[in-house]
Amino acid sequence: MARIIGKELPNIPWQEPDGTEKLPVWRYQGNPIIERFATRNSNSIFNSAVVPYEDGFAGVFRCDSKSISMDIFTGFSKDGIRWEISDEPIVLQGACPEVAQREFRYDPRVCFIEDRYYVTWCNGYSGYPTIGLGYTFDFKSFVQLENAFLPFNRNGVLFPRKIQGKYYMLSRPSDNGHTPFGDIFISESPDLTYWGRHRLVMKTIKGDESAWQSTKIGAGSVPIETDEGWLLIYHGVINTCNGFVYRMGCALLDLEEPWKVKKRTKKYILGPHELYECVGDVPNVVFPCAALTDAATGRIAIYYGCADTVTGLAFTTVDRLLAYMD
Ligand code: BMA
């Protein structure tokens, strides 16, 4: 039995599997949990991040508007399933005016470190995507820091604690379009401003050994600390004659040297099979951005974007994921 190192979360949203599941991850039966028109102006709400907060949950949500501008919005929930999402985007304060100038913001992740909730997102800077970074204590006021990296970069995901005194962030260097390549890298920082000692963590797998992750991969949820290593849930992409297909996999990274991969799934753990994952603004996408965990039971609840349109919830356990890795 692997052990999650972290807090207990007795109110984690949860549904037992019904016994017919063919994959280690099973869906919430009420999916999608957030509809595309859940806020006044939204065209779609997906690729979003949630954390335990006070006696319930809070999150940062990607809502694309009906003019298709991409921005990030707060949301609150008592049970992690029914969400109240703000009609107005997050206002970020504190950054130097050049960095603060909003162009586009999407695919947020939220990571609690020490005393506050850090938010990372894909941030438009001078027309280029890079990793935006900010923090909040209360999901009401947000402070923006310097962008973490040079463009072009996406899928910036922080580790939830310092490792040997340093902050770590995963990311996926990319291009200015719908990137047809991409591997996961890690960077180190003493202060969340200056990032360096960049290392490769893992690459796509070419050929037919694990073709679902042959075009690009990107970190998904904040890595989950276990006694066997950091459990990372990520997305993998294959290019088909009908475009990209996004699936979910997981890997186990070394606790002290997290650029070392101990195990990784050859088979995907969830793929776009349900109608709301196969049909939407971008078909055939499941895109994980957050996971809640309960250290007492090993339960994991994954929040993921479905077809770039709605938000889904799925469940697994640390033991199922570890047993599924090669
Ligand atoms: C990626 C990102 C994600 C999106 C995915 C599928 O490049 O833009 O936000 O979910 O493509 O369209």
GROMACS .gro file of C-alpha atoms and ligand atoms in nm:
model
  338
    1MET     CA    1   0.000   0.000   0.000
    2ALA     CA    2   0.147   0.333  -0.104
    3ARG     CA    3   0.082   0.624   0.128
    4ILE     CA    4  -0.009   0.978   0.030
    5ILE     CA    5   0.196   1.222   0.236
    6GLY     CA    6  -0.031   1.515   0.309
    7LYS     CA    7  -0.351   1.616   0.480
    8GLU     CA    8  -0.663   1.413   0.533
    9LEU     CA    9  -0.964   1.530   0.336
   10PRO     CA   10  -1.269   1.346   0.470
   11ASN     CA   11  -1.502   1.559   0.254
   12ILE     CA   12  -1.322   1.478  -0.074
   13PRO     CA   13  -1.586   1.444  -0.349
   14TRP     CA   14  -1.616   1.071  -0.408
   15GLN     CA   15  -1.810   0.798  -0.579
   16GLU     CA   16  -1.716   0.431  -0.558
   17PRO     CA   17  -1.645   0.256  -0.890
   18ASP     CA   18  -1.936   0.043  -1.009
   19GLY     CA   19  -1.714  -0.255  -1.089
   20THR     CA   20  -1.746  -0.232  -1.467
   21GLU     CA   21  -1.461   0.018  -1.517
   22LYS     CA   22  -1.191  -0.079  -1.765
   23LEU     CA   23  -0.942   0.188  -1.658
   24PRO     CA   24  -0.785   0.286  -1.324
   25VAL     CA   25  -0.972   0.620  -1.336
   26TRP     CA   26  -1.353   0.632  -1.335
   27ARG     CA   27  -1.583   0.924  -1.399
   28TYR     CA   28  -1.830   1.097  -1.169
   29GLN     CA   29  -2.173   0.985  -1.282
   30GLY     CA   30  -2.308   1.340  -1.279
   31ASN     CA   31  -2.046   1.465  -1.526
   32PRO     CA   32  -1.992   1.724  -1.652
   33ILE     CA   33  -1.995   1.906  -1.318
   34ILE     CA   34  -1.963   2.253  -1.476
   35GLU     CA   35  -2.160   2.343  -1.786
   36ARG     CA   36  -2.029   2.577  -2.054
   37PHE     CA   37  -2.274   2.860  -1.975
   38ALA     CA   38  -2.232   2.851  -1.594
   39THR     CA   39  -2.132   3.218  -1.579
   40ARG     CA   40  -2.299   3.520  -1.737
   41ASN     CA   41  -2.044   3.561  -2.014
   42SER     CA   42  -1.894   3.214  -2.061
   43ASN     CA   43  -1.878   3.016  -2.380
   44SER     CA   44  -1.689   2.735  -2.206
   45ILE     CA   45  -1.545   2.649  -1.861
   46PHE     CA   46  -1.273   2.384  -1.858
   47ASN     CA   47  -0.900   2.322  -1.774
   48SER     CA   48  -0.944   2.454  -1.420
   49ALA     CA   49  -0.790   2.400  -1.076
   50VAL     CA   50  -0.939   2.348  -0.731
   51VAL     CA   51  -0.804   2.311  -0.376
   52PRO     CA   52  -0.953   2.252  -0.029
   53TYR     CA   53  -1.039   2.589   0.122
   54GLU     CA   54  -1.195   2.670   0.462
   55ASP     CA   55  -1.478   2.417   0.514
   56GLY     CA   56  -1.515   2.348   0.140
   57PHE     CA   57  -1.326   2.415  -0.178
   58ALA     CA   58  -1.204   2.705  -0.388
   59GLY     CA   59  -1.065   2.719  -0.735
   60VAL     CA   60  -0.942   2.917  -1.032
   61PHE     CA   61  -1.138   2.848  -1.348
   62ARG     CA   62  -1.063   2.899  -1.713
   63CYS     CA   63  -1.366   3.062  -1.868
   64ASP     CA   64  -1.355   3.158  -2.232
   65SER     CA   65  -1.605   3.434  -2.302
   66LYS     CA   66  -1.861   3.452  -2.580
   67SER     CA   67  -1.615   3.669  -2.771
   68ILE     CA   68  -1.363   3.385  -2.705
   69SER     CA   69  -1.126   3.575  -2.484
   70MET     CA   70  -0.950   3.349  -2.234
   71ASP     CA   71  -0.929   3.451  -1.869
   72ILE     CA   72  -0.923   3.310  -1.516
   73PHE     CA   73  -1.206   3.337  -1.260
   74THR     CA   74  -1.251   3.234  -0.896
   75GLY     CA   75  -1.504   2.978  -0.781
   76PHE     CA   76  -1.622   2.835  -0.450
   77SER     CA   77  -1.795   2.513  -0.357
   78LYS     CA   78  -1.913   2.338  -0.041
   79ASP     CA   79  -1.888   1.987  -0.185
   80GLY     CA   80  -1.638   2.015  -0.473
   81ILE     CA   81  -1.915   1.930  -0.721
   82ARG     CA   82  -2.156   2.225  -0.731
   83TRP     CA   83  -1.961   2.544  -0.802
   84GLU     CA   84  -2.037   2.914  -0.786
   85ILE     CA   85  -1.805   3.079  -1.035
   86SER     CA   86  -1.756   3.455  -1.050
   87ASP     CA   87  -1.890   3.648  -1.348
   88GLU     CA   88  -1.586   3.877  -1.336
   89PRO     CA   89  -1.227   3.772  -1.404
   90ILE     CA   90  -0.959   3.775  -1.135
   91VAL     CA   91  -0.793   4.114  -1.085
   92LEU     CA   92  -0.420   4.074  -1.035
   93GLN     CA   93  -0.231   4.343  -0.844
   94GLY     CA   94   0.132   4.422  -0.775
   95ALA     CA   95   0.320   4.328  -1.089
   96CYS     CA   96   0.521   4.580  -1.284
   97PRO     CA   97   0.285   4.737  -1.542
   98GLU     CA   98   0.452   4.567  -1.836
   99VAL     CA   99   0.398   4.220  -1.692
  100ALA     CA  100   0.054   4.307  -1.557
  101GLN     CA  101  -0.086   4.406  -1.895
  102ARG     CA  102  -0.348   4.142  -1.969
  103GLU     CA  103  -0.342   3.971  -2.307
  104PHE     CA  104  -0.476   3.622  -2.239
  105ARG     CA  105  -0.478   3.390  -1.943
  106TYR     CA  106  -0.563   3.022  -1.951
  107ASP     CA  107  -0.516   2.675  -1.805
  108PRO     CA  108  -0.461   2.774  -1.437
  109ARG     CA  109  -0.313   2.548  -1.171
  110VAL     CA  110  -0.336   2.622  -0.797
  111CYS     CA  111  -0.074   2.503  -0.548
  112PHE     CA  112  -0.068   2.560  -0.172
  113ILE     CA  113   0.289   2.618  -0.052
  114GLU     CA  114   0.367   2.706   0.310
  115ASP     CA  115   0.113   2.979   0.378
  116ARG     CA  116  -0.060   3.077   0.053
  117TYR     CA  117  -0.214   2.956  -0.269
  118TYR     CA  118   0.005   3.008  -0.574
  119VAL     CA  119  -0.159   3.026  -0.915
  120THR     CA  120   0.025   2.949  -1.239
  121TRP     CA  121  -0.131   2.992  -1.580
  122CYS     CA  122  -0.045   3.034  -1.945
  123ASN     CA  123   0.004   3.410  -1.967
  124GLY     CA  124   0.013   3.622  -2.281
  125TYR     CA  125   0.317   3.851  -2.279
  126SER     CA  126   0.387   4.068  -2.586
  127GLY     CA  127   0.182   3.824  -2.789
  128TYR     CA  128   0.367   3.516  -2.667
  129PRO     CA  129   0.255   3.247  -2.425
  130THR     CA  130   0.462   3.202  -2.109
  131ILE     CA  131   0.403   3.102  -1.747
  132GLY     CA  132   0.228   3.361  -1.532
  133LEU     CA  133   0.263   3.337  -1.155
  134GLY     CA  134   0.074   3.492  -0.867
  135TYR     CA  135  -0.062   3.417  -0.523
  136THR     CA  136  -0.361   3.467  -0.298
  137PHE     CA  137  -0.441   3.405   0.066
  138ASP     CA  138  -0.818   3.426   0.036
  139PHE     CA  139  -0.922   3.389  -0.333
  140LYS     CA  140  -1.041   3.751  -0.315
  141SER     CA  141  -0.725   3.953  -0.376
  142PHE     CA  142  -0.446   3.821  -0.594
  143VAL     CA  143  -0.086   3.939  -0.632
  144GLN     CA  144   0.093   3.887  -0.961
  145LEU     CA  145   0.466   3.810  -0.965
  146GLU     CA  146   0.708   3.812  -1.257
  147ASN     CA  147   0.644   3.565  -1.537
  148ALA     CA  148   0.841   3.254  -1.451
  149PHE     CA  149   1.001   3.182  -1.785
  150LEU     CA  150   1.078   3.323  -2.126
  151PRO     CA  151   0.820   3.253  -2.396
  152PHE     CA  152   0.725   3.014  -2.533
  153ASN     CA  153   0.604   2.802  -2.249
  154ARG     CA  154   0.285   2.639  -2.118
  155ASN     CA  155   0.165   2.399  -1.849
  156GLY     CA  156   0.361   2.545  -1.556
  157VAL     CA  157   0.296   2.334  -1.247
  158LEU     CA  158   0.456   2.401  -0.905
  159PHE     CA  159   0.556   2.137  -0.651
  160PRO     CA  160   0.366   2.178  -0.321
  161ARG     CA  161   0.675   2.214  -0.105
  162LYS     CA  162   1.038   2.314  -0.133
  163ILE     CA  163   1.277   2.028  -0.209
  164GLN     CA  164   1.615   2.068  -0.042
  165GLY     CA  165   1.537   2.435   0.015
  166LYS     CA  166   1.432   2.519  -0.343
  167TYR     CA  167   1.103   2.573  -0.524
  168TYR     CA  168   1.043   2.357  -0.832
  169MET     CA  169   0.820   2.403  -1.134
  170LEU     CA  170   0.741   2.171  -1.424
  171SER     CA  171   0.676   2.327  -1.761
  172ARG     CA  172   0.652   2.252  -2.129
  173PRO     CA  173   0.854   2.474  -2.365
  174SER     CA  174   0.648   2.522  -2.678
  175ASP     CA  175   0.584   2.748  -2.975
  176ASN     CA  176   0.337   3.023  -3.059
  177GLY     CA  177   0.075   2.797  -3.219
  178HIS     CA  178  -0.091   2.465  -3.145
  179THR     CA  179   0.248   2.319  -3.063
  180PRO     CA  180   0.315   1.991  -3.249
  181PHE     CA  181   0.592   1.883  -3.005
  182GLY     CA  182   0.674   1.908  -2.637
  183ASP     CA  183   0.841   1.742  -2.340
  184ILE     CA  184   0.819   1.809  -1.967
  185PHE     CA  185   1.106   2.003  -1.806
  186ILE     CA  186   1.172   2.110  -1.447
  187SER     CA  187   1.324   2.436  -1.318
  188GLU     CA  188   1.452   2.534  -0.977
  189SER     CA  189   1.423   2.864  -0.791
  190PRO     CA  190   1.536   3.003  -0.455
  191ASP     CA  191   1.263   3.269  -0.450
  192LEU     CA  192   0.997   3.204  -0.723
  193THR     CA  193   1.146   3.491  -0.930
  194TYR     CA  194   1.476   3.357  -1.062
  195TRP     CA  195   1.449   3.015  -1.226
  196GLY     CA  196   1.737   2.796  -1.342
  197ARG     CA  197   1.906   2.456  -1.334
  198HIS     CA  198   1.655   2.343  -1.597
  199ARG     CA  199   1.640   1.966  -1.643
  200LEU     CA  200   1.449   1.735  -1.873
  201VAL     CA  201   1.197   1.520  -1.685
  202MET     CA  202   1.034   1.316  -1.959
  203LYS     CA  203   0.986   1.305  -2.332
  204THR     CA  204   0.713   1.187  -2.563
  205ILE     CA  205   0.730   0.822  -2.658
  206LYS     CA  206   0.778   0.775  -3.029
  207GLY     CA  207   0.666   0.475  -3.228
  208ASP     CA  208   0.382   0.247  -3.126
  209GLU     CA  209   0.504   0.156  -2.779
  210SER     CA  210   0.279   0.420  -2.625
  211ALA     CA  211   0.147   0.616  -2.921
  212TRP     CA  212  -0.116   0.817  -2.729
  213GLN     CA  213   0.175   1.025  -2.590
  214SER     CA  214   0.384   1.043  -2.907
  215THR     CA  215   0.327   1.408  -3.011
  216LYS     CA  216   0.352   1.610  -2.686
  217ILE     CA  217   0.309   1.577  -2.312
  218GLY     CA  218   0.244   1.834  -2.037
  219ALA     CA  219   0.214   1.831  -1.659
  220GLY     CA  220  -0.143   1.828  -1.530
  221SER     CA  221  -0.214   1.848  -1.159
  222VAL     CA  222   0.021   1.954  -0.881
  223PRO     CA  223   0.240   1.648  -0.805
  224ILE     CA  224   0.105   1.434  -0.521
  225GLU     CA  225   0.362   1.340  -0.259
  226THR     CA  226   0.366   0.969  -0.173
  227ASP     CA  227   0.612   0.757   0.022
  228GLU     CA  228   0.724   0.610  -0.314
  229GLY     CA  229   0.773   0.937  -0.504
  230TRP     CA  230   0.588   1.233  -0.656
  231LEU     CA  231   0.281   1.109  -0.842
  232LEU     CA  232   0.230   1.326  -1.148
  233ILE     CA  233  -0.089   1.317  -1.355
  234TYR     CA  234  -0.019   1.454  -1.703
  235HIS     CA  235  -0.167   1.481  -2.050
  236GLY     CA  236  -0.035   1.310  -2.359
  237VAL     CA  237  -0.123   1.389  -2.719
  238ILE     CA  238  -0.123   1.199  -3.047
  239ASN     CA  239  -0.172   1.366  -3.384
  240THR     CA  240  -0.428   1.190  -3.600
  241CYS     CA  241  -0.579   1.256  -3.943
  242ASN     CA  242  -0.857   1.427  -3.748
  243GLY     CA  243  -0.630   1.643  -3.528
  244PHE     CA  244  -0.487   1.610  -3.177
  245VAL     CA  245  -0.632   1.364  -2.924
  246TYR     CA  246  -0.558   1.443  -2.556
  247ARG     CA  247  -0.545   1.160  -2.298
  248MET     CA  248  -0.432   1.129  -1.937
  249GLY     CA  249  -0.138   0.934  -1.795
  250CYS     CA  250   0.070   0.933  -1.479
  251ALA     CA  251   0.431   0.901  -1.370
  252LEU     CA  252   0.623   0.861  -1.047
  253LEU     CA  253   0.911   1.106  -0.992
  254ASP     CA  254   1.193   1.071  -0.742
  255LEU     CA  255   1.115   1.256  -0.417
  256GLU     CA  256   1.454   1.428  -0.380
  257GLU     CA  257   1.552   1.452  -0.748
  258PRO     CA  258   1.217   1.502  -0.920
  259TRP     CA  259   1.367   1.517  -1.270
  260LYS     CA  260   1.425   1.138  -1.235
  261VAL     CA  261   1.130   0.927  -1.354
  262LYS     CA  262   1.087   0.604  -1.159
  263LYS     CA  263   0.778   0.473  -1.336
  264ARG     CA  264   0.537   0.585  -1.605
  265THR     CA  265   0.216   0.458  -1.762
  266LYS     CA  266   0.249   0.301  -2.104
  267LYS     CA  267  -0.130   0.275  -2.126
  268TYR     CA  268  -0.341   0.586  -2.073
  269ILE     CA  269  -0.544   0.613  -1.752
  270LEU     CA  270  -0.835   0.808  -1.905
  271GLY     CA  271  -0.919   0.903  -2.263
  272PRO     CA  272  -1.199   1.094  -2.436
  273HIS     CA  273  -1.476   0.835  -2.459
  274GLU     CA  274  -1.790   1.002  -2.325
  275LEU     CA  275  -1.989   1.233  -2.550
  276TYR     CA  276  -1.894   1.549  -2.354
  277GLU     CA  277  -1.525   1.458  -2.397
  278CYS     CA  278  -1.554   1.373  -2.768
  279VAL     CA  279  -1.781   1.658  -2.877
  280GLY     CA  280  -1.728   2.026  -2.800
  281ASP     CA  281  -1.532   2.326  -2.919
  282VAL     CA  282  -1.221   2.106  -2.950
  283PRO     CA  283  -1.323   1.741  -2.976
  284ASN     CA  284  -1.143   1.447  -2.813
  285VAL     CA  285  -0.976   1.624  -2.522
  286VAL     CA  286  -0.942   1.524  -2.157
  287PHE     CA  287  -0.707   1.773  -1.988
  288PRO     CA  288  -0.627   1.731  -1.615
  289CYS     CA  289  -0.539   2.044  -1.418
  290ALA     CA  290  -0.603   1.952  -1.053
  291ALA     CA  291  -0.634   1.667  -0.807
  292LEU     CA  292  -0.769   1.657  -0.452
  293THR     CA  293  -0.625   1.389  -0.226
  294ASP     CA  294  -0.716   1.225   0.102
  295ALA     CA  295  -0.407   1.092   0.282
  296ALA     CA  296  -0.622   0.878   0.513
  297THR     CA  297  -0.773   0.664   0.235
  298GLY     CA  298  -0.548   0.719  -0.069
  299ARG     CA  299  -0.843   0.863  -0.262
  300ILE     CA  300  -0.779   1.103  -0.549
  301ALA     CA  301  -1.038   1.324  -0.725
  302ILE     CA  302  -0.920   1.460  -1.061
  303TYR     CA  303  -1.065   1.776  -1.224
  304TYR     CA  304  -1.025   1.785  -1.598
  305GLY     CA  305  -1.134   1.985  -1.899
  306CYS     CA  306  -1.356   1.802  -2.147
  307ALA     CA  307  -1.339   1.890  -2.519
  308ASP     CA  308  -1.232   2.247  -2.425
  309THR     CA  309  -1.595   2.311  -2.329
  310VAL     CA  310  -1.699   2.176  -1.987
  311THR     CA  311  -1.538   2.049  -1.665
  312GLY     CA  312  -1.539   1.687  -1.553
  313LEU     CA  313  -1.456   1.506  -1.230
  314ALA     CA  314  -1.303   1.159  -1.208
  315PHE     CA  315  -1.176   0.934  -0.930
  316THR     CA  316  -0.896   0.694  -0.858
  317THR     CA  317  -0.669   0.585  -0.574
  318VAL     CA  318  -0.296   0.607  -0.525
  319ASP     CA  319  -0.271   0.227  -0.524
  320ARG     CA  320  -0.457   0.188  -0.852
  321LEU     CA  321  -0.236   0.442  -1.027
  322LEU     CA  322   0.089   0.298  -0.891
  323ALA     CA  323  -0.015  -0.055  -0.986
  324TYR     CA  324  -0.097   0.059  -1.340
  325MET     CA  325   0.249   0.205  -1.410
  326ASP     CA  326   0.518   0.014  -1.591
  327BMA     C1  327  -0.362   2.300  -2.564
  327BMA     C2  328  -0.407   2.410  -2.470
  327BMA     C3  329  -0.524   2.362  -2.388
  327BMA     C4  330  -0.630   2.293  -2.470
  327BMA     C5  331  -0.568   2.191  -2.563
  327BMA     C6  332  -0.668   2.125  -2.655
  327BMA     O1  333  -0.262   2.347  -2.651
  327BMA     O2  334  -0.446   2.522  -2.545
  327BMA     O3  335  -0.583   2.474  -2.327
  327BMA     O4  336  -0.719   2.225  -2.384
  327BMA     O5  337  -0.469   2.253  -2.639
  327BMA     O6  338  -0.727   2.220  -2.740
   0.00000   0.00000   0.00000
